[in-house]
Coordinates of C-alpha atoms in Angstrom, one line a residue:
M1 CA -35.2 2.9 -1.2
Q2 CA -36.9 4.8 -3.8
N3 CA -39.0 7.7 -3.4
E4 CA -42.7 7.9 -4.2
R5 CA -42.3 10.5 -7.4
Y6 CA -45.2 9.1 -9.0
P7 CA -48.0 6.6 -7.9
S8 CA -47.0 2.9 -8.6
E9 CA -50.4 2.5 -10.2
L10 CA -49.8 4.9 -13.1
V11 CA -49.9 3.1 -15.8
I12 CA -47.7 4.5 -18.6
S13 CA -47.5 3.4 -22.7
L14 CA -45.7 3.9 -25.4
H15 CA -47.0 6.9 -26.5
D16 CA -45.8 8.3 -23.2
F17 CA -42.0 7.0 -24.1
N18 CA -42.5 8.8 -27.8
T19 CA -43.7 11.8 -26.5
S20 CA -42.0 12.2 -23.1
G21 CA -38.8 14.1 -24.4
W22 CA -36.4 11.6 -23.8
K23 CA -34.6 12.0 -26.5
E24 CA -34.2 15.8 -26.6
A25 CA -33.4 14.8 -22.3
I26 CA -30.5 12.6 -23.8
T27 CA -28.8 15.5 -26.6
Q28 CA -28.3 17.8 -23.5
V29 CA -25.7 15.2 -22.2
S30 CA -22.4 16.7 -21.8
R31 CA -20.3 13.6 -22.0
E32 CA -20.9 9.8 -22.5
G33 CA -21.9 7.4 -19.8
Y34 CA -24.6 6.8 -17.3
S35 CA -24.0 9.1 -14.5
A36 CA -24.3 12.2 -17.2
M37 CA -27.4 10.2 -18.6
W38 CA -29.2 9.8 -15.1
Q39 CA -29.0 13.8 -14.3
V40 CA -30.5 14.9 -17.6
L41 CA -33.0 12.2 -17.7
S42 CA -33.5 12.9 -13.7
N43 CA -34.0 16.6 -14.4
A44 CA -36.2 15.9 -17.2
A45 CA -38.3 14.1 -14.8
R46 CA -38.6 16.8 -12.5
T47 CA -39.7 19.4 -14.9
A48 CA -42.3 17.4 -16.0
I49 CA -43.7 16.8 -12.4
E50 CA -43.7 20.4 -12.0
E51 CA -46.1 20.8 -15.5
G52 CA -48.4 18.6 -14.6
R53 CA -46.9 15.7 -17.5
R54 CA -47.4 12.8 -14.9
E55 CA -47.0 9.9 -17.3
H56 CA -44.0 11.8 -18.9
S57 CA -42.5 12.3 -15.7
K58 CA -43.2 8.3 -15.0
V59 CA -41.1 7.6 -17.9
L60 CA -38.4 9.8 -17.5
W61 CA -38.1 9.0 -13.9
L62 CA -37.7 5.1 -14.8
L63 CA -35.0 5.5 -17.7
A64 CA -33.1 7.7 -14.9
D65 CA -33.5 5.2 -12.7
A66 CA -31.9 2.8 -14.9
C67 CA -29.4 4.5 -15.9
S68 CA -28.3 5.3 -12.0
M69 CA -27.2 2.0 -11.3
M70 CA -23.4 1.1 -11.1
L71 CA -22.7 -1.6 -12.9
S72 CA -20.6 -4.5 -11.5
P73 CA -19.7 -6.6 -14.9
L74 CA -18.3 -9.6 -13.4
S75 CA -21.6 -10.4 -11.3
S76 CA -23.8 -13.2 -12.9
N77 CA -26.3 -12.6 -10.2
E78 CA -26.2 -8.8 -9.1
P79 CA -24.9 -6.9 -11.9
F80 CA -26.2 -3.6 -10.9
K81 CA -25.6 -2.2 -7.8
P82 CA -26.9 1.0 -6.0
F83 CA -24.8 4.3 -6.5
A84 CA -25.6 5.4 -3.3
V85 CA -25.5 3.7 0.3
L86 CA -26.3 5.8 3.5
H87 CA -26.5 4.0 6.6
D88 CA -30.5 3.9 6.3
R89 CA -31.3 3.8 2.8
R90 CA -30.0 3.6 -0.3
S91 CA -30.5 4.3 -4.0
I92 CA -32.6 2.0 -6.4
I93 CA -31.4 -1.7 -7.7
P94 CA -33.0 -3.6 -10.2
D95 CA -35.1 -5.3 -7.3
D96 CA -36.9 -2.2 -6.7
M97 CA -38.4 -2.1 -9.8
S98 CA -41.7 -3.8 -10.6
D99 CA -43.1 -6.5 -13.1
S100 CA -44.6 -3.8 -15.1
D101 CA -41.6 -1.4 -15.4
I102 CA -39.7 -4.4 -16.8
E103 CA -42.6 -4.9 -19.3
F104 CA -42.5 -0.8 -19.9
F105 CA -38.9 -1.8 -21.0
V106 CA -39.4 -4.5 -22.9
E107 CA -42.3 -2.0 -24.8
I108 CA -40.1 0.8 -25.7
L109 CA -36.4 -1.3 -26.3
D110 CA -37.1 -1.5 -30.0
E111 CA -37.7 2.7 -30.1
V112 CA -34.4 3.3 -28.5
D113 CA -31.4 4.1 -30.4
N114 CA -28.9 5.2 -28.0
D115 CA -26.2 2.4 -27.2
W116 CA -26.1 3.2 -23.9
L117 CA -29.4 3.3 -23.0
R118 CA -30.4 0.4 -25.3
A119 CA -27.7 -1.8 -23.6
R120 CA -29.3 -0.6 -20.4
L121 CA -32.6 -1.9 -20.6
S122 CA -31.8 -4.9 -22.5
D123 CA -29.4 -6.2 -19.9
L124 CA -32.5 -5.5 -17.0
I125 CA -34.9 -6.8 -18.8
W126 CA -32.4 -10.1 -19.3
L127 CA -31.7 -10.0 -15.7
K128 CA -35.6 -9.6 -14.5
I129 CA -37.7 -11.2 -17.0
K130 CA -39.3 -14.2 -16.0
P131 CA -38.6 -16.9 -18.0
R132 CA -35.5 -15.6 -19.0
N133 CA -35.3 -14.8 -22.8
T134 CA -31.4 -15.3 -24.2
K135 CA -32.7 -12.7 -27.2
F136 CA -32.5 -9.2 -24.7
A137 CA -28.9 -10.7 -23.6
L138 CA -28.0 -10.4 -26.9
E139 CA -29.4 -7.1 -27.6
A140 CA -27.4 -5.8 -24.6
I141 CA -23.6 -7.9 -26.0
D142 CA -24.2 -6.4 -29.3
A143 CA -25.5 -3.0 -27.7
Y144 CA -22.6 -3.0 -25.1
S145 CA -20.0 -4.0 -28.1
R146 CA -21.2 -0.8 -30.3
L147 CA -20.0 1.6 -27.9
P148 CA -16.5 3.3 -29.4
L149 CA -12.9 2.1 -27.8
D150 CA -11.8 5.6 -27.2
T151 CA -10.4 7.2 -23.6
D152 CA -13.0 9.5 -23.0
T153 CA -15.8 6.4 -23.6
W154 CA -13.9 4.0 -21.4
I155 CA -13.1 6.3 -18.8
H156 CA -17.1 7.3 -18.9
G157 CA -18.6 3.9 -18.5
G158 CA -16.8 1.6 -21.5
R159 CA -14.6 0.3 -19.0
D160 CA -17.4 -1.6 -17.4
C161 CA -19.7 -2.1 -20.2
W162 CA -17.1 -3.9 -22.8
P163 CA -16.5 -6.4 -19.7
R164 CA -19.9 -7.1 -19.3
A165 CA -20.4 -7.6 -23.0
I166 CA -17.6 -10.6 -22.4
K167 CA -19.2 -11.9 -19.6
L168 CA -23.0 -12.2 -21.1
V169 CA -20.9 -14.1 -24.2
Q170 CA -19.5 -16.4 -21.6
T171 CA -22.9 -16.6 -19.8
L172 CA -24.6 -17.6 -23.1
K173 CA -21.8 -19.7 -24.5
K174 CA -22.9 -21.5 -28.2
V175 CA -26.1 -19.1 -27.7
S176 CA -24.2 -16.0 -28.4
G177 CA -22.5 -17.7 -32.1
D178 CA -19.3 -15.5 -33.0
R179 CA -19.9 -12.5 -30.7
I180 CA -16.7 -13.5 -28.6
Q181 CA -14.3 -13.6 -31.8
Q182 CA -16.0 -9.9 -32.9
I183 CA -15.3 -8.5 -29.9
E184 CA -11.4 -9.6 -29.5
T185 CA -11.4 -8.5 -32.9
G186 CA -12.4 -5.3 -32.4
I187 CA -10.2 -4.7 -28.9
I188 CA -7.1 -6.1 -30.7
T189 CA -7.8 -3.4 -33.6
A190 CA -8.3 -0.4 -31.2
L191 CA -5.2 -1.6 -28.9
L192 CA -2.5 -1.8 -31.9
K193 CA -4.0 1.5 -33.0
T194 CA -3.5 3.7 -29.9
T195 CA -1.0 6.1 -29.2
Q196 CA 0.7 8.3 -27.0
K197 CA -2.7 11.0 -26.9
D198 CA -4.9 7.9 -26.1
G199 CA -2.9 7.6 -22.4
Y200 CA -3.6 4.6 -20.7
L201 CA -6.0 3.5 -23.2
G202 CA -4.1 0.9 -24.4
L203 CA -2.9 -0.6 -21.1
W204 CA -6.5 -1.3 -20.4
L205 CA -7.3 -2.7 -22.9
A206 CA -4.6 -5.1 -22.7
D207 CA -5.8 -5.7 -19.3
L208 CA -9.0 -6.8 -20.7
L209 CA -7.8 -9.1 -22.7
K210 CA -5.6 -10.5 -20.5
S211 CA -8.2 -10.5 -17.9
N212 CA -10.5 -12.4 -19.8
R213 CA -8.0 -14.8 -21.6
L214 CA -8.6 -13.0 -24.8
G215 CA -5.8 -11.8 -27.9
L216 CA -4.0 -14.9 -27.3
S217 CA -3.3 -15.2 -30.9
S218 CA -1.8 -12.0 -30.9
K219 CA 0.2 -12.1 -27.6
T220 CA 3.7 -11.2 -29.4
A221 CA 1.8 -8.5 -31.8
I222 CA 0.2 -6.9 -28.5
S223 CA 3.6 -7.2 -26.2
K224 CA 5.7 -5.3 -28.7
K225 CA 2.6 -2.6 -28.7
L226 CA 2.8 -2.3 -24.9
E227 CA 6.8 -2.1 -25.2
T228 CA 6.9 0.5 -28.4
L229 CA 4.5 3.0 -25.9
A230 CA 6.4 2.6 -22.6
R231 CA 9.6 3.4 -24.4
E232 CA 7.9 6.4 -26.3
F233 CA 6.3 7.7 -22.6
D234 CA 10.1 6.9 -21.6
G235 CA 11.4 9.4 -24.3
E236 CA 8.9 12.4 -23.0
G237 CA 9.9 11.8 -19.5
D238 CA 6.5 10.3 -18.3
L239 CA 7.8 8.1 -16.0
H240 CA 4.7 6.8 -14.6
R241 CA 2.8 6.1 -17.5
A242 CA 6.1 4.1 -18.9
R243 CA 6.6 1.9 -15.8
D244 CA 2.9 1.1 -15.9
Y245 CA 3.1 0.0 -19.5
F246 CA 6.6 -1.8 -19.1
A247 CA 5.4 -3.9 -16.8
R248 CA 2.3 -4.8 -18.3
S249 CA 4.7 -5.7 -21.9
A250 CA 6.6 -8.2 -19.3
E251 CA 3.3 -9.8 -18.1
W252 CA 2.8 -10.2 -22.3
Y253 CA 5.7 -11.1 -22.9
K254 CA 5.8 -14.0 -20.5
L255 CA 2.6 -15.3 -22.3
I256 CA 4.7 -15.9 -25.6
P257 CA 6.7 -16.9 -23.4
D258 CA 9.7 -15.2 -24.1
V259 CA 11.8 -15.2 -20.7
A260 CA 14.7 -12.8 -21.7
K261 CA 12.0 -9.8 -23.3
A262 CA 9.9 -10.2 -20.2
A263 CA 13.2 -9.9 -18.1
E264 CA 14.5 -6.6 -19.9
M265 CA 10.9 -5.4 -19.5
T266 CA 11.2 -5.8 -15.8
V267 CA 14.7 -4.4 -15.6
L268 CA 12.8 -1.3 -17.4
V269 CA 10.1 -1.1 -14.6
A270 CA 12.4 -1.0 -12.2
E271 CA 14.8 1.5 -13.2
G272 CA 11.4 3.4 -13.6
W273 CA 11.2 3.7 -9.9
V274 CA 14.9 4.9 -9.8
K275 CA 14.1 7.8 -11.8
E276 CA 11.3 8.7 -10.3
A277 CA 13.0 8.2 -6.4
I278 CA 16.1 10.5 -8.3
A279 CA 13.2 13.2 -9.3
R280 CA 11.5 13.2 -6.1
A281 CA 14.8 13.2 -4.2
T282 CA 16.0 16.5 -6.5
S283 CA 13.3 18.3 -7.2
E284 CA 12.4 22.2 -5.5
N285 CA 9.6 19.8 -3.5
S286 CA 11.4 17.0 -2.9
S287 CA 10.5 14.4 -0.4
Y288 CA 12.9 11.6 0.7
M289 CA 9.8 9.6 2.5
V290 CA 8.5 9.1 -1.4
A291 CA 12.0 8.6 -2.7
A292 CA 12.4 5.9 -0.5
S293 CA 9.2 4.6 -1.1
F294 CA 10.4 4.6 -5.2
Y295 CA 13.4 2.9 -4.0
E296 CA 12.2 0.1 -2.0
N297 CA 9.6 -0.6 -4.8
A298 CA 12.9 -0.8 -7.5
I299 CA 14.2 -3.4 -5.0
Q300 CA 10.8 -5.5 -4.7
T301 CA 10.9 -5.7 -9.0
Y302 CA 14.2 -6.4 -9.4
R303 CA 13.5 -9.6 -7.1
T304 CA 11.5 -10.9 -9.6
V305 CA 13.6 -11.3 -12.2
P306 CA 14.4 -14.9 -12.8
R307 CA 17.8 -16.4 -11.5
A308 CA 18.8 -17.1 -14.9
E309 CA 18.5 -13.7 -16.7
R310 CA 20.4 -12.2 -13.5
P311 CA 23.9 -11.9 -14.5
S312 CA 22.6 -10.0 -18.1
Y313 CA 21.6 -7.3 -16.1
Q314 CA 23.9 -7.2 -12.8
V315 CA 21.1 -7.6 -10.9
D316 CA 22.3 -8.4 -7.6
K317 CA 24.5 -5.5 -7.6
R318 CA 22.1 -3.3 -8.7
I319 CA 20.1 -4.3 -5.8
S320 CA 23.3 -3.7 -3.1
E321 CA 23.4 -0.3 -4.9
L322 CA 19.9 0.4 -4.4
R323 CA 19.8 -0.7 -0.5
V324 CA 22.2 2.5 -0.1
H325 CA 19.7 4.9 -1.4
L326 CA 17.3 3.1 0.3
A327 CA 18.4 3.7 3.6
D328 CA 20.1 7.1 3.0
S329 CA 16.8 7.9 1.8
G330 CA 15.0 6.7 4.6
E331 CA 17.4 9.0 7.4
R332 CA 16.3 11.9 5.5
A333 CA 12.8 11.0 5.6
V334 CA 12.8 10.9 9.2
G335 CA 13.9 15.0 9.0
E336 CA 10.7 16.3 6.8
M337 CA 7.9 14.8 9.7
G338 CA 6.2 17.6 11.6
I339 CA 4.7 17.0 14.3
I340 CA 0.5 17.9 14.2
Q341 CA -0.4 19.6 17.4
S342 CA -4.4 20.1 18.5
P343 CA -5.5 22.5 20.9
P344 CA -5.3 21.5 24.9
V345 CA -8.0 19.5 26.5
D346 CA -8.3 19.7 30.6
I347 CA -8.6 16.5 31.8
T348 CA -7.8 17.3 35.7
E349 CA -10.7 16.1 36.4
I350 CA -10.2 12.6 34.8
V351 CA -6.8 12.5 36.5
E352 CA -7.9 13.3 40.0
K353 CA -10.8 10.8 39.8
A354 CA -7.9 8.2 38.7
R355 CA -6.0 9.1 42.0
T356 CA -8.6 9.2 44.2
T357 CA -10.3 5.3 43.2
V358 CA -6.5 3.6 44.4
A359 CA -6.1 5.8 47.3
G360 CA -6.7 5.0 51.1
K361 CA -7.4 1.5 50.4
S362 CA -5.6 -2.1 51.5
V363 CA -2.3 -3.4 49.3
S364 CA -4.8 -5.9 47.6
E365 CA -8.0 -3.6 47.4
A366 CA -5.6 -0.6 46.0
L367 CA -4.2 -3.1 43.5
L368 CA -7.3 -4.3 42.2
A369 CA -8.8 -0.5 41.9
F370 CA -5.5 0.1 39.8
V371 CA -5.9 -2.7 37.2
E372 CA -10.0 -2.0 37.0
L373 CA -9.1 1.9 35.7
H374 CA -10.0 0.4 32.4
R375 CA -11.9 -2.4 31.0
G376 CA -9.4 -2.7 28.3
V377 CA -11.0 -2.1 24.5
N378 CA -14.3 -3.3 22.9
E379 CA -12.9 -5.1 19.7
E380 CA -16.1 -5.0 17.8
E381 CA -17.3 -1.4 18.6
L382 CA -13.9 -0.2 17.7
Y383 CA -14.6 -1.8 14.7
E384 CA -17.6 0.2 13.6
S385 CA -16.5 3.2 15.4
T386 CA -13.8 2.9 13.0
L387 CA -15.8 1.9 10.0
K388 CA -18.1 4.8 10.6
R389 CA -15.9 7.6 10.8
M390 CA -14.1 6.4 7.8
R391 CA -17.1 6.3 5.5
A392 CA -18.5 10.0 7.2
H393 CA -14.7 11.4 6.5
P394 CA -14.1 9.1 3.3
L395 CA -11.4 12.3 2.2
Q396 CA -8.9 10.8 4.8
S397 CA -9.1 6.9 3.6
L398 CA -9.1 7.3 0.0
F399 CA -5.5 7.6 -0.5
A400 CA -2.5 4.9 0.7
L401 CA -0.6 5.6 3.4
T402 CA 2.8 4.5 4.3
T403 CA 4.1 3.9 7.9
I404 CA 8.0 4.3 8.5
S405 CA 9.8 4.1 11.7
R406 CA 12.2 6.1 13.3
D407 CA 15.2 4.8 11.6
G408 CA 13.7 5.5 8.3
R409 CA 12.8 2.5 7.2
V410 CA 9.2 1.4 5.5
I411 CA 7.4 -1.2 8.1
A412 CA 3.8 -1.0 6.8
K413 CA 1.5 0.1 4.2
R414 CA -2.1 0.7 4.4
P415 CA -4.8 0.4 1.3
A416 CA -6.6 2.7 -0.1
M417 CA -10.0 2.5 1.2
S418 CA -13.1 2.2 -1.5
L419 CA -16.4 3.7 -1.2
G420 CA -18.5 0.6 -2.4
A421 CA -21.1 -0.8 -0.4
E422 CA -19.2 -4.1 -0.2
L423 CA -15.7 -4.3 1.9
T424 CA -13.3 -5.3 0.1
S425 CA -9.9 -7.3 1.3
D426 CA -8.5 -3.9 1.3
D427 CA -10.8 -2.4 3.0
E428 CA -10.3 -4.5 5.8
I429 CA -6.7 -4.0 5.8
A430 CA -7.4 0.0 5.9
I431 CA -10.2 -0.5 8.7
R432 CA -7.7 -2.5 10.6
A433 CA -5.0 -0.4 10.0
E434 CA -7.2 2.7 11.1
M435 CA -8.2 0.7 14.2
I436 CA -4.6 0.0 15.4
R437 CA -4.3 3.6 15.1
N438 CA -7.5 5.2 17.2
Y439 CA -6.7 2.3 19.7
G440 CA -3.3 4.2 19.7
Y441 CA -5.2 7.1 20.8
L442 CA -7.0 5.6 23.5
V443 CA -4.0 4.0 25.0
G444 CA -2.0 7.6 25.3
V445 CA -5.0 9.2 27.6
V446 CA -5.7 5.9 29.5
V447 CA -2.0 6.2 30.2
Q448 CA -1.9 9.9 30.6
T449 CA -4.9 10.3 32.6
S450 CA -5.7 7.1 35.0
I451 CA -2.7 5.0 34.3
W452 CA 0.3 7.0 35.5
P453 CA -1.4 9.3 38.1
A454 CA -2.5 6.3 39.8
L455 CA 0.3 4.7 39.9
E456 CA 2.1 7.9 41.6
V457 CA -0.3 7.4 44.5
L458 CA 0.1 3.7 44.9
L459 CA 3.6 4.8 45.2
V460 CA 3.4 7.1 48.0
E461 CA 0.9 4.9 49.7
H462 CA 2.6 1.6 49.5
R463 CA 6.0 0.2 49.9
L464 CA 5.6 -3.2 47.4
R465 CA 8.7 -5.0 46.8
E466 CA 9.9 -7.8 44.4
F467 CA 8.9 -10.6 46.1
D468 CA 5.5 -9.5 46.5
F469 CA 4.9 -9.6 42.8
I470 CA 6.9 -12.4 42.1
E471 CA 4.2 -14.4 45.1
L472 CA 1.3 -12.5 42.8
A473 CA 2.9 -14.1 39.8
R474 CA 3.2 -17.5 41.3
Q475 CA -0.5 -17.6 42.9
S476 CA -1.7 -16.2 39.5
P477 CA -3.2 -19.3 37.3
F478 CA -2.5 -16.4 34.3
V479 CA 1.4 -17.0 34.8
P480 CA 2.8 -20.0 33.3
K481 CA 4.9 -22.3 36.5
E482 CA 8.6 -21.4 36.3
R483 CA 8.0 -18.0 34.7
E484 CA 7.0 -16.5 38.3
N485 CA 10.1 -14.8 39.0
L486 CA 10.8 -13.7 35.5
I487 CA 7.1 -12.2 35.6
G488 CA 7.1 -10.8 39.0
K489 CA 10.7 -9.5 38.4
A490 CA 9.0 -7.7 35.5
L491 CA 5.8 -6.5 36.9
Y492 CA 8.1 -4.6 40.0
A493 CA 10.4 -3.0 37.4
G494 CA 7.1 -1.8 35.9
Y495 CA 5.9 -0.7 39.6
E496 CA 9.5 1.1 40.3
R497 CA 8.6 3.0 36.7
D498 CA 12.0 1.3 35.4
F499 CA 9.9 0.5 31.7
V500 CA 13.4 -0.3 30.2
T501 CA 14.1 -3.6 32.5
A502 CA 10.3 -4.1 32.6
L503 CA 9.6 -4.4 28.5
H504 CA 12.8 -6.6 28.6
L505 CA 11.7 -9.3 31.0
L506 CA 8.5 -9.4 30.2
I507 CA 7.7 -9.4 26.0
P508 CA 9.5 -12.5 25.5
Q509 CA 7.3 -14.0 28.8
V510 CA 4.3 -12.6 26.7
E511 CA 5.2 -14.7 24.3
H512 CA 5.7 -17.8 26.2
L513 CA 2.9 -17.3 28.4
V514 CA 0.4 -17.0 25.0
R515 CA 2.1 -20.2 23.7
V516 CA 1.4 -22.1 26.9
H517 CA -2.4 -21.4 27.1
L518 CA -2.5 -22.1 23.5
K519 CA -1.0 -25.0 23.4
Q520 CA -3.2 -25.9 26.7
A521 CA -6.2 -25.4 24.5
G522 CA -5.0 -27.6 21.8
A523 CA -3.4 -25.3 18.9
K524 CA -0.7 -25.8 17.0
T525 CA 2.3 -23.5 17.9
S526 CA 5.1 -25.1 16.2
N527 CA 5.8 -25.7 12.6
L528 CA 8.0 -29.0 11.2
D529 CA 10.0 -28.2 7.9
K530 CA 10.5 -30.9 5.0
D531 CA 13.6 -31.7 7.1
G532 CA 11.7 -32.7 10.1
I533 CA 12.7 -29.7 12.4
E534 CA 10.6 -28.2 14.5
T535 CA 10.2 -24.6 15.2
E536 CA 8.4 -22.5 17.6
N537 CA 6.0 -20.1 16.1
G538 CA 6.9 -16.7 16.8
M539 CA 3.9 -14.3 18.4
S540 CA 2.5 -12.9 15.4
T541 CA 1.5 -16.4 14.3
L542 CA 0.4 -17.4 17.4
I543 CA -2.1 -14.3 17.6
D544 CA -3.4 -15.4 14.2
L545 CA -4.4 -18.7 15.6
P546 CA -7.6 -19.7 15.1
E547 CA -8.2 -20.9 19.0
A548 CA -6.2 -17.5 20.7
K549 CA -9.5 -15.4 20.4
Q550 CA -11.0 -18.8 21.8
V551 CA -8.5 -18.7 24.8
F552 CA -7.9 -14.8 24.9
G553 CA -11.3 -13.6 23.8
K554 CA -11.7 -11.1 20.5
D555 CA -10.8 -7.9 23.0
L556 CA -7.7 -9.3 24.3
T557 CA -6.3 -11.2 21.8
F558 CA -6.9 -7.2 19.5
E559 CA -4.8 -5.8 22.5
F560 CA -2.0 -8.1 22.2
D561 CA -2.2 -7.9 18.0
S562 CA -2.2 -4.0 18.3
L563 CA 0.8 -3.9 20.8
F564 CA 3.0 -6.5 20.1
C565 CA 2.6 -7.7 16.9
S566 CA 1.0 -5.1 14.5
P567 CA 3.3 -2.9 12.1
F568 CA 0.3 -0.6 12.2
G569 CA 0.9 -0.7 16.0
P570 CA 4.1 0.2 18.1
N571 CA 5.0 -3.6 17.2
L572 CA 6.7 -4.3 20.7
R573 CA 7.6 -7.8 20.4
N574 CA 9.6 -7.7 16.9
E575 CA 11.1 -3.9 17.6
L576 CA 12.8 -6.0 21.1
A577 CA 13.3 -8.9 19.3
H578 CA 15.9 -7.4 16.5
G579 CA 17.6 -4.8 19.0
L580 CA 15.5 -1.7 17.6
L581 CA 13.6 -0.7 20.8
D582 CA 15.8 2.3 22.4
E583 CA 15.2 4.0 26.2
D584 CA 12.7 6.2 24.9
G585 CA 10.7 3.5 22.8
C586 CA 10.4 1.4 26.8
N587 CA 8.9 4.6 28.3
T588 CA 6.0 5.5 25.7
P589 CA 2.5 5.0 26.5
F590 CA 2.4 2.1 24.5
A591 CA 5.4 0.2 26.9
I592 CA 3.3 1.6 29.9
Y593 CA -0.2 0.2 28.7
S594 CA 1.5 -2.9 27.9
W595 CA 3.2 -3.2 31.7
W596 CA -0.4 -2.4 32.8
L597 CA -2.2 -4.6 30.9
I598 CA 0.1 -7.6 31.9
L599 CA -0.5 -6.6 35.3
R600 CA -4.0 -6.4 35.3
L601 CA -4.6 -9.9 33.4
T602 CA -2.5 -11.1 36.5
V603 CA -4.1 -9.6 38.9
V604 CA -7.4 -10.3 38.2
A605 CA -6.8 -14.2 37.9
W606 CA -5.0 -14.3 40.9
W607 CA -7.8 -12.1 42.8
N608 CA -10.6 -14.2 40.8
A609 CA -8.3 -17.4 42.0
A610 CA -8.6 -16.1 45.7
N611 CA -12.0 -15.4 45.8
P612 CA -14.0 -17.5 43.5
T613 CA -18.1 -17.2 43.1
A614 CA -20.2 -20.6 43.0
E615 CA -19.9 -20.3 39.3
D616 CA -16.5 -19.5 38.5
E617 CA -15.7 -23.1 40.7
E618 CA -17.7 -24.7 38.9
N619 CA -16.4 -23.3 35.6
S620 CA -13.1 -23.4 36.5
S621 CA -10.2 -24.1 33.5
Y622 CA -7.2 -24.1 36.1

C-alpha cells in the first residue's frame, strides 16, 4: 500500500504544481517511458521533502505515483496495475487515489504539455471521475496517439499506449469521431516505412493492426512489406527475425486470402528452423538438444501447410527427411546432459526411525505401519510452496524448459513463468510442472529414507507369500472384483523387490481400478465416435475428469497424475504402454513408490473394512 509521504489533508494548488519543478525533473529523463519518469519524479519528491517544500513534495509524489502504475491496455475496468506486488503489500493503484487527488489532476491538466504525462493523467481522470466525462478519454486518446511509432518508444511503453488508445476509441465508439481512422493510417504509414534497422518494429505494428482488425484495406501492402523485411533479414543471416517476419507475412497473406503465398511463407518459416538447427549443431558451442527442438519446430510448421499446397514444396518428403535429423539430434542430445550434485545429507536418523516403526510387530501391524510411513502429498500445500518458491527465485522460472526422454525425444515443454500479479494459463502450466518436479524430489527422499529400509525389515521378520497378497487384495474394497489375483501377484512381486514384474502387472490394473471407481461414481469413461464405435478412455483422460477428485480426492488424484500420466513426471503408464520402460526404469524410486502407493491404498481399505468405526459403518459406500 501507499506509504505516508505527506499529510493526506495537505492542500495543493495549480501554483504549487507550476512551481514544483516537475518540468525540470522530466528533462532529466534519460529515456522515454513511464518507469523513467516515475524514477526522476520520485527522486525530486524526496529532495523536496528534505528541503521542507511539503506542497511541492506532494505534487511530485502524485505525479510519480501516476507514472508508476503498469498499463494493462486491454482491460476496460482495471487498465492500471501495481508495478510491484509483495506478499503483504503492493504499490499504488488508481483506487488508492482520493477524489481530491483526481480533482488536482483535472486542475493541472491544461498546463501539462508532455504527451506521456498528459495521456496518463487524462486516462486516470477518465477512469476515476464521477460522473464520467468523455472529454478526458478523448484527451487520453490524442496524447497516446501522438507518441512516436519508433522502436525505442515502443519498447519503453509505446507498445501499451497505442493499444490503450485503440481500446478507448472502441469504448467511446461514435463519440471518438474519426480517431480510429487516424490511428489506423498512422500505424500503416509507420509500418510501411520500417527498415531492417528498426528490428521488430514492423512486426509489432503489424500485430497491433491485426489484433484490432485494422489495416484490412492494406492487406496486400502489409503482407509484401513483411515478406520483404523477412527476406532482407534472411539474407543478412538474422535467422530469428527472418523466421518471425515470414510467419507474420503468412498470416497476412491468409487474410487476403492468397493461399499459395501463405504456404510459401510457411515453408520459409520451417526452413528457417532447419537453418537454425544446423547452425546450433555445427557451431563451436554446439547443442544437439537445441538442434533437436528446432527440427521438431520445423516438422510442426511443415504440418500446417495445406494439403493442396504440399506437392509444390514436397512437404511430405521433407518431413520424412527432417524426422531422420530429429532422431539423430535427439540421440546426440542425451550425451550432452550432465549431472548436478549437491552436498551429501545425513539421513541415518530418518532411516533408523523407519526401521524401528515396522520392527517387532505382528504381520498385520507391521504391514499397516509400513504403509503409514508416509501419508502422501498435500496438493494444495505443494501448490502454495511451489508458487512461493518460484516468486522468491524468479530467475529459475523466467525461461521455458524442455523435457527430453532418455532416447532423445522432446516429451514436454514448460512455458516461462511471468511475474505479473495475476497468474496466466501459461503460469499455471509452469507451476504444475514445477509441482511435479518437487513431488519427484519428495518421492526420492521417501523411498530412500523410509520405504526401502522398512521393506528390508519386513523381509527379515516376516515370510509373506503370494497367496497372502492375493487374499489381501480380495478382502480390500479398493481392488475391483476379478482383479484380485493380478493385483495380489503385482503386490507380491514388489514385496520380493521384483519391480519389473510388479510394474508390468500393476500399471494396467491401476488404470482399470481408476476406471471402475469412476464408473461407480457415475462418470462417463468412454468415447463414442461418429461411426458409433465406443472406446474406453486412457488413464490421462480419466484423471482429468471432474469426478476423479470427488472419488479419489485432489491429493491422490495429483499423485496418480504425477506418477502415471504427466509428461513432466515419470509418466509410467504411457512409458510402459508404449514399451519404453526398460529394466532400469522399473527400479527407480518412482517405480518403487508407485508399488508402495497401491499397496498402501489396498491395505488401508482392507484395514478400514475389517475395523470399521461407527461413522465408517454409517457412511461406507462399499
